[in-house]
Amino acid sequence: MNTKRLVITPATDTTDAVMESDTSLRLRAQRAYDGLSVAGPSGAYEYFARSASGLVRDARAISPSPACVTVSILSTEGDGTATEALLNTVRAVLNAEDTRPVADRLTVQSASIVTWRLNAKLYFYPGPESEPILAAAESSFRKWLAEQGLIGQDVALSAIAAALHVHGVQRVEIIEPTQNMAISDIQAARCESFTISEGGRNE
C-alpha cells in the first residue's frame, strides 16, 4: 500500500510546507489495509479519519451501542482540541457514500483533553556536576513526551521515571502526578508543564 505523507501547512512564497511527522505516517501506513473496506470496522474509521487531514494527529472509533459509532479526533494544533472546521473535514470524508455503511449513525467529536503536570526530583550518584545530567534527563523526557498524548494512551508513572532515569541518576522521585492516569478512548492526555530539579546526592 502506498500511503502518502499529508501536508499540515501548505508552502508559501517564503516558507516550506509543514509535512506529516514520521510517526503519524507510520501509524496510518500500518492501518492502510483497513482503508480497503468501507468504514465498518473501527480500524477503517480511524484510517479514513487520520487520512482526512494533516491536522489530525490521532483518531479513535468506538461503538457505544449497536449501529452507533463515535469517532474522536485529536488535532496537531494548540492543546490538541479539534476545531469545528477540522471536525467538518473529517465528517465529510467519513460520511461519503463509499465510506460509511448506511446503517451506521456517526458522531465525530474532538477528543477531550486531560491536562497534567510533572514535578520530579532526581537524585544523583556522587561525582560529576548535576547540570549536564539534568539537561540530559530533560531532553530524554521531552523525547518521550513527543510520542505520548494519543487518544486512550495512559500516563504511567513507571514510564515517566524510565524517561528521566538517564546515566548519572540514582533514583527518581515523582511528586506530581501522584498516581497513574487512566485515559479513556475519547480522551487524550497533555502535559502542560514540567519541573525537573535536583533532589540531592546519595553519598
PDB file of C-alpha atoms in Angstrom:
ATOM      1  CA  MET A   1       0.000   0.000   0.000  1.00  0.00           C
ATOM      2  CA  ASN A   2       1.293   3.456  -0.951  1.00  0.00           C
ATOM      3  CA  THR A   3       0.408   5.819   1.899  1.00  0.00           C
ATOM      4  CA  LYS A   4       1.348   9.380   1.012  1.00  0.00           C
ATOM      5  CA  ARG A   5       2.614  11.894   3.545  1.00  0.00           C
ATOM      6  CA  LEU A   6      -0.029  14.524   4.321  1.00  0.00           C
ATOM      7  CA  VAL A   7       0.507  18.277   4.229  1.00  0.00           C
ATOM      8  CA  ILE A   8      -0.195  20.030   7.529  1.00  0.00           C
ATOM      9  CA  THR A   9       0.541  23.588   6.372  1.00  0.00           C
ATOM     10  CA  PRO A  10       0.924  24.316   2.639  1.00  0.00           C
ATOM     11  CA  ALA A  11       4.065  26.017   1.369  1.00  0.00           C
ATOM     12  CA  THR A  12       4.075  29.754   0.711  1.00  0.00           C
ATOM     13  CA  ASP A  13       6.400  32.025  -1.241  1.00  0.00           C
ATOM     14  CA  THR A  14       8.598  32.385   1.840  1.00  0.00           C
ATOM     15  CA  THR A  15       8.172  29.151   3.804  1.00  0.00           C
ATOM     16  CA  ASP A  16       8.327  25.452   3.081  1.00  0.00           C
ATOM     17  CA  ALA A  17       5.347  23.206   3.625  1.00  0.00           C
ATOM     18  CA  VAL A  18       4.962  21.583   7.044  1.00  0.00           C
ATOM     19  CA  MET A  19       4.533  17.867   6.469  1.00  0.00           C
ATOM     20  CA  GLU A  20       3.087  15.000   8.480  1.00  0.00           C
ATOM     21  CA  SER A  21       5.503  13.514  11.020  1.00  0.00           C
ATOM     22  CA  ASP A  22       7.181  10.152  10.515  1.00  0.00           C
ATOM     23  CA  THR A  23       5.269   8.736  13.490  1.00  0.00           C
ATOM     24  CA  SER A  24       1.886   9.801  12.117  1.00  0.00           C
ATOM     25  CA  LEU A  25       2.705   8.498   8.639  1.00  0.00           C
ATOM     26  CA  ARG A  26       3.842   5.179  10.078  1.00  0.00           C
ATOM     27  CA  LEU A  27       0.631   4.791  12.099  1.00  0.00           C
ATOM     28  CA  ARG A  28      -1.509   5.432   9.026  1.00  0.00           C
ATOM     29  CA  ALA A  29       0.556   3.127   6.855  1.00  0.00           C
ATOM     30  CA  GLN A  30       0.084   0.326   9.379  1.00  0.00           C
ATOM     31  CA  ARG A  31      -3.694   0.770   9.006  1.00  0.00           C
ATOM     32  CA  ALA A  32      -3.695   1.170   5.210  1.00  0.00           C
ATOM     33  CA  TYR A  33      -5.374  -2.190   4.564  1.00  0.00           C
ATOM     34  CA  ASP A  34      -8.258  -1.134   6.813  1.00  0.00           C
ATOM     35  CA  GLY A  35      -8.991   1.525   4.216  1.00  0.00           C
ATOM     36  CA  LEU A  36      -9.778  -1.105   1.593  1.00  0.00           C
ATOM     37  CA  SER A  37     -13.188  -1.673   3.190  1.00  0.00           C
ATOM     38  CA  VAL A  38     -15.968   0.756   3.960  1.00  0.00           C
ATOM     39  CA  ALA A  39     -15.628   2.246   7.421  1.00  0.00           C
ATOM     40  CA  GLY A  40     -17.457  -0.507   9.296  1.00  0.00           C
ATOM     41  CA  PRO A  41     -14.602  -1.836  11.430  1.00  0.00           C
ATOM     42  CA  SER A  42     -13.177   0.671  13.898  1.00  0.00           C
ATOM     43  CA  GLY A  43      -9.786   0.434  12.189  1.00  0.00           C
ATOM     44  CA  ALA A  44     -11.279   1.604   8.900  1.00  0.00           C
ATOM     45  CA  TYR A  45     -12.976   4.608  10.510  1.00  0.00           C
ATOM     46  CA  GLU A  46      -9.689   5.504  12.179  1.00  0.00           C
ATOM     47  CA  TYR A  47      -7.715   5.144   8.948  1.00  0.00           C
ATOM     48  CA  PHE A  48     -10.088   7.359   6.956  1.00  0.00           C
ATOM     49  CA  ALA A  49     -10.237   9.931   9.780  1.00  0.00           C
ATOM     50  CA  ARG A  50      -6.438  10.131  10.055  1.00  0.00           C
ATOM     51  CA  SER A  51      -6.163  10.463   6.286  1.00  0.00           C
ATOM     52  CA  ALA A  52      -8.752  13.248   6.085  1.00  0.00           C
ATOM     53  CA  SER A  53      -6.284  15.994   7.010  1.00  0.00           C
ATOM     54  CA  GLY A  54      -2.694  16.516   8.045  1.00  0.00           C
ATOM     55  CA  LEU A  55      -4.087  18.292  11.107  1.00  0.00           C
ATOM     56  CA  VAL A  56      -5.422  15.004  12.512  1.00  0.00           C
ATOM     57  CA  ARG A  57      -2.827  13.700  14.939  1.00  0.00           C
ATOM     58  CA  ASP A  58      -4.916  10.739  16.090  1.00  0.00           C
ATOM     59  CA  ALA A  59      -8.398   9.266  15.767  1.00  0.00           C
ATOM     60  CA  ARG A  60     -10.229   6.658  17.803  1.00  0.00           C
ATOM     61  CA  ALA A  61     -13.508   4.973  16.840  1.00  0.00           C
ATOM     62  CA  ILE A  62     -15.773   3.259  19.359  1.00  0.00           C
ATOM     63  CA  SER A  63     -19.277   1.829  19.172  1.00  0.00           C
ATOM     64  CA  PRO A  64     -21.172   2.789  22.347  1.00  0.00           C
ATOM     65  CA  SER A  65     -24.269   0.932  21.084  1.00  0.00           C
ATOM     66  CA  PRO A  66     -25.249  -1.142  18.041  1.00  0.00           C
ATOM     67  CA  ALA A  67     -25.061   0.789  14.735  1.00  0.00           C
ATOM     68  CA  CYS A  68     -23.734   3.873  16.554  1.00  0.00           C
ATOM     69  CA  VAL A  69     -20.138   4.948  16.012  1.00  0.00           C
ATOM     70  CA  THR A  70     -18.299   7.772  17.770  1.00  0.00           C
ATOM     71  CA  VAL A  71     -15.026   8.957  16.270  1.00  0.00           C
ATOM     72  CA  SER A  72     -12.863  11.192  18.471  1.00  0.00           C
ATOM     73  CA  ILE A  73     -10.285  13.433  16.816  1.00  0.00           C
ATOM     74  CA  LEU A  74      -7.018  14.769  18.250  1.00  0.00           C
ATOM     75  CA  SER A  75      -5.549  17.785  16.470  1.00  0.00           C
ATOM     76  CA  THR A  76      -1.908  18.639  15.846  1.00  0.00           C
ATOM     77  CA  GLU A  77      -2.715  22.256  16.716  1.00  0.00           C
ATOM     78  CA  GLY A  78      -2.953  24.005  20.077  1.00  0.00           C
ATOM     79  CA  ASP A  79      -3.662  21.730  23.015  1.00  0.00           C
ATOM     80  CA  GLY A  80      -4.992  19.018  20.718  1.00  0.00           C
ATOM     81  CA  THR A  81      -8.636  20.089  20.713  1.00  0.00           C
ATOM     82  CA  ALA A  82     -10.043  19.689  17.208  1.00  0.00           C
ATOM     83  CA  THR A  83     -11.647  22.780  15.707  1.00  0.00           C
ATOM     84  CA  GLU A  84     -15.103  22.631  14.171  1.00  0.00           C
ATOM     85  CA  ALA A  85     -13.526  23.170  10.757  1.00  0.00           C
ATOM     86  CA  LEU A  86     -11.327  20.100  11.215  1.00  0.00           C
ATOM     87  CA  LEU A  87     -14.259  18.050  12.507  1.00  0.00           C
ATOM     88  CA  ASN A  88     -16.297  19.049   9.450  1.00  0.00           C
ATOM     89  CA  THR A  89     -13.449  17.936   7.191  1.00  0.00           C
ATOM     90  CA  VAL A  90     -13.389  14.538   8.884  1.00  0.00           C
ATOM     91  CA  ARG A  91     -17.195  14.283   8.794  1.00  0.00           C
ATOM     92  CA  ALA A  92     -17.206  14.912   5.050  1.00  0.00           C
ATOM     93  CA  VAL A  93     -14.744  12.067   4.496  1.00  0.00           C
ATOM     94  CA  LEU A  94     -16.441   9.596   6.827  1.00  0.00           C
ATOM     95  CA  ASN A  95     -19.947  10.352   5.556  1.00  0.00           C
ATOM     96  CA  ALA A  96     -19.051   9.736   1.920  1.00  0.00           C
ATOM     97  CA  GLU A  97     -21.259   7.093   0.291  1.00  0.00           C
ATOM     98  CA  ASP A  98     -18.314   4.811  -0.396  1.00  0.00           C
ATOM     99  CA  THR A  99     -17.008   5.096   3.178  1.00  0.00           C
ATOM    100  CA  ARG A 100     -19.772   4.867   5.791  1.00  0.00           C
ATOM    101  CA  PRO A 101     -22.165   1.919   5.959  1.00  0.00           C
ATOM    102  CA  VAL A 102     -25.745   3.170   5.554  1.00  0.00           C
ATOM    103  CA  ALA A 103     -26.865   1.708   8.890  1.00  0.00           C
ATOM    104  CA  ASP A 104     -24.197   3.446  10.984  1.00  0.00           C
ATOM    105  CA  ARG A 105     -25.152   6.571  12.917  1.00  0.00           C
ATOM    106  CA  LEU A 106     -21.929   8.531  13.080  1.00  0.00           C
ATOM    107  CA  THR A 107     -20.745  11.128  15.607  1.00  0.00           C
ATOM    108  CA  VAL A 108     -17.453  12.950  15.051  1.00  0.00           C
ATOM    109  CA  GLN A 109     -16.168  14.900  18.036  1.00  0.00           C
ATOM    110  CA  SER A 110     -12.980  16.326  19.461  1.00  0.00           C
ATOM    111  CA  ALA A 111     -11.060  14.238  21.945  1.00  0.00           C
ATOM    112  CA  SER A 112     -11.393  15.554  25.484  1.00  0.00           C
ATOM    113  CA  ILE A 113      -8.010  16.872  26.642  1.00  0.00           C
ATOM    114  CA  VAL A 114      -6.884  15.808  30.124  1.00  0.00           C
ATOM    115  CA  THR A 115      -4.034  18.008  31.346  1.00  0.00           C
ATOM    116  CA  TRP A 116      -1.333  17.018  33.783  1.00  0.00           C
ATOM    117  CA  ARG A 117       1.860  18.488  35.247  1.00  0.00           C
ATOM    118  CA  LEU A 118       5.159  16.871  36.092  1.00  0.00           C
ATOM    119  CA  ASN A 119       7.121  17.747  39.200  1.00  0.00           C
ATOM    120  CA  ALA A 120      10.076  15.418  39.676  1.00  0.00           C
ATOM    121  CA  LYS A 121      13.288  15.358  41.688  1.00  0.00           C
ATOM    122  CA  LEU A 122      16.372  13.497  40.573  1.00  0.00           C
ATOM    123  CA  TYR A 123      18.930  12.077  42.983  1.00  0.00           C
ATOM    124  CA  PHE A 124      22.441  11.626  41.634  1.00  0.00           C
ATOM    125  CA  TYR A 125      25.402   9.412  42.289  1.00  0.00           C
ATOM    126  CA  PRO A 126      28.488  11.161  43.723  1.00  0.00           C
ATOM    127  CA  GLY A 127      30.695  12.556  41.010  1.00  0.00           C
ATOM    128  CA  PRO A 128      30.129  14.869  38.056  1.00  0.00           C
ATOM    129  CA  GLU A 129      28.240  18.157  38.122  1.00  0.00           C
ATOM    130  CA  SER A 130      24.477  17.851  38.106  1.00  0.00           C
ATOM    131  CA  GLU A 131      23.682  20.365  35.334  1.00  0.00           C
ATOM    132  CA  PRO A 132      24.596  18.097  32.384  1.00  0.00           C
ATOM    133  CA  ILE A 133      22.669  15.214  33.943  1.00  0.00           C
ATOM    134  CA  LEU A 134      19.602  17.400  34.480  1.00  0.00           C
ATOM    135  CA  ALA A 135      19.845  18.590  30.880  1.00  0.00           C
ATOM    136  CA  ALA A 136      20.095  15.006  29.629  1.00  0.00           C
ATOM    137  CA  ALA A 137      17.101  13.968  31.736  1.00  0.00           C
ATOM    138  CA  GLU A 138      15.021  16.861  30.411  1.00  0.00           C
ATOM    139  CA  SER A 139      15.984  16.011  26.833  1.00  0.00           C
ATOM    140  CA  SER A 140      15.053  12.366  27.393  1.00  0.00           C
ATOM    141  CA  PHE A 141      11.719  13.366  28.917  1.00  0.00           C
ATOM    142  CA  ARG A 142      10.934  15.691  26.003  1.00  0.00           C
ATOM    143  CA  LYS A 143      11.630  12.888  23.511  1.00  0.00           C
ATOM    144  CA  TRP A 144       9.381  10.533  25.464  1.00  0.00           C
ATOM    145  CA  LEU A 145       6.672  13.185  25.723  1.00  0.00           C
ATOM    146  CA  ALA A 146       6.671  13.766  21.958  1.00  0.00           C
ATOM    147  CA  GLU A 147       5.486  10.180  21.471  1.00  0.00           C
ATOM    148  CA  GLN A 148       2.780  10.431  24.142  1.00  0.00           C
ATOM    149  CA  GLY A 149      -0.636  12.033  24.304  1.00  0.00           C
ATOM    150  CA  LEU A 150      -2.514   9.909  21.791  1.00  0.00           C
ATOM    151  CA  ILE A 151      -6.163   9.079  22.360  1.00  0.00           C
ATOM    152  CA  GLY A 152      -6.587   6.412  25.020  1.00  0.00           C
ATOM    153  CA  GLN A 153      -2.886   6.461  25.956  1.00  0.00           C
ATOM    154  CA  ASP A 154      -2.460   6.238  29.735  1.00  0.00           C
ATOM    155  CA  VAL A 155       0.087   8.255  31.697  1.00  0.00           C
ATOM    156  CA  ALA A 156       2.183   5.748  33.645  1.00  0.00           C
ATOM    157  CA  LEU A 157       4.493   6.816  36.471  1.00  0.00           C
ATOM    158  CA  SER A 158       6.877   3.983  35.613  1.00  0.00           C
ATOM    159  CA  ALA A 159       7.244   5.289  32.055  1.00  0.00           C
ATOM    160  CA  ILE A 160       7.957   8.818  33.295  1.00  0.00           C
ATOM    161  CA  ALA A 161      10.574   7.513  35.726  1.00  0.00           C
ATOM    162  CA  ALA A 162      12.197   5.450  32.978  1.00  0.00           C
ATOM    163  CA  ALA A 163      12.441   8.507  30.718  1.00  0.00           C
ATOM    164  CA  LEU A 164      14.103  10.528  33.485  1.00  0.00           C
ATOM    165  CA  HIS A 165      16.461   7.764  34.590  1.00  0.00           C
ATOM    166  CA  VAL A 166      19.439   8.719  32.409  1.00  0.00           C
ATOM    167  CA  HIS A 167      23.099   7.938  33.142  1.00  0.00           C
ATOM    168  CA  GLY A 168      24.133   9.530  36.439  1.00  0.00           C
ATOM    169  CA  VAL A 169      20.682   9.394  38.036  1.00  0.00           C
ATOM    170  CA  GLN A 170      20.442   7.064  41.016  1.00  0.00           C
ATOM    171  CA  ARG A 171      16.712   7.408  41.614  1.00  0.00           C
ATOM    172  CA  VAL A 172      13.707   9.433  40.522  1.00  0.00           C
ATOM    173  CA  GLU A 173      11.100  10.900  42.859  1.00  0.00           C
ATOM    174  CA  ILE A 174       7.863  11.868  41.117  1.00  0.00           C
ATOM    175  CA  ILE A 175       5.927  14.359  43.217  1.00  0.00           C
ATOM    176  CA  GLU A 176       3.265  15.094  40.603  1.00  0.00           C
ATOM    177  CA  PRO A 177       1.300  13.301  39.220  1.00  0.00           C
ATOM    178  CA  THR A 178       0.712  11.219  42.313  1.00  0.00           C
ATOM    179  CA  GLN A 179      -0.683   8.173  40.517  1.00  0.00           C
ATOM    180  CA  ASN A 180      -1.106   6.601  37.105  1.00  0.00           C
ATOM    181  CA  MET A 181      -3.657   8.359  34.913  1.00  0.00           C
ATOM    182  CA  ALA A 182      -6.146   6.175  33.051  1.00  0.00           C
ATOM    183  CA  ILE A 183      -7.160   7.801  29.764  1.00  0.00           C
ATOM    184  CA  SER A 184     -10.361   6.658  28.054  1.00  0.00           C
ATOM    185  CA  ASP A 185     -10.994   6.066  24.355  1.00  0.00           C
ATOM    186  CA  ILE A 186     -12.429   9.572  23.960  1.00  0.00           C
ATOM    187  CA  GLN A 187      -9.637  11.354  25.880  1.00  0.00           C
ATOM    188  CA  ALA A 188      -6.041  12.383  25.295  1.00  0.00           C
ATOM    189  CA  ALA A 189      -3.526  13.438  27.949  1.00  0.00           C
ATOM    190  CA  ARG A 190      -1.439  16.590  27.588  1.00  0.00           C
ATOM    191  CA  CYS A 191       1.469  17.629  29.796  1.00  0.00           C
ATOM    192  CA  GLU A 192       1.001  21.370  30.210  1.00  0.00           C
ATOM    193  CA  SER A 193       4.183  21.990  32.230  1.00  0.00           C
ATOM    194  CA  PHE A 194       7.052  20.178  33.883  1.00  0.00           C
ATOM    195  CA  THR A 195       9.636  20.861  36.573  1.00  0.00           C
ATOM    196  CA  ILE A 196      12.678  18.604  36.896  1.00  0.00           C
ATOM    197  CA  SER A 197      15.024  19.518  39.730  1.00  0.00           C
ATOM    198  CA  GLU A 198      17.926  18.118  41.730  1.00  0.00           C
ATOM    199  CA  GLY A 199      16.881  16.344  44.906  1.00  0.00           C
ATOM    200  CA  GLY A 200      20.383  15.728  46.189  1.00  0.00           C
ATOM    201  CA  ARG A 201      23.210  13.233  46.038  1.00  0.00           C
ATOM    202  CA  ASN A 202      23.386   9.879  47.689  1.00  0.00           C
ATOM    203  CA  GLU A 203      26.805   9.595  49.264  1.00  0.00           C
TER     204      GLU A 203
END
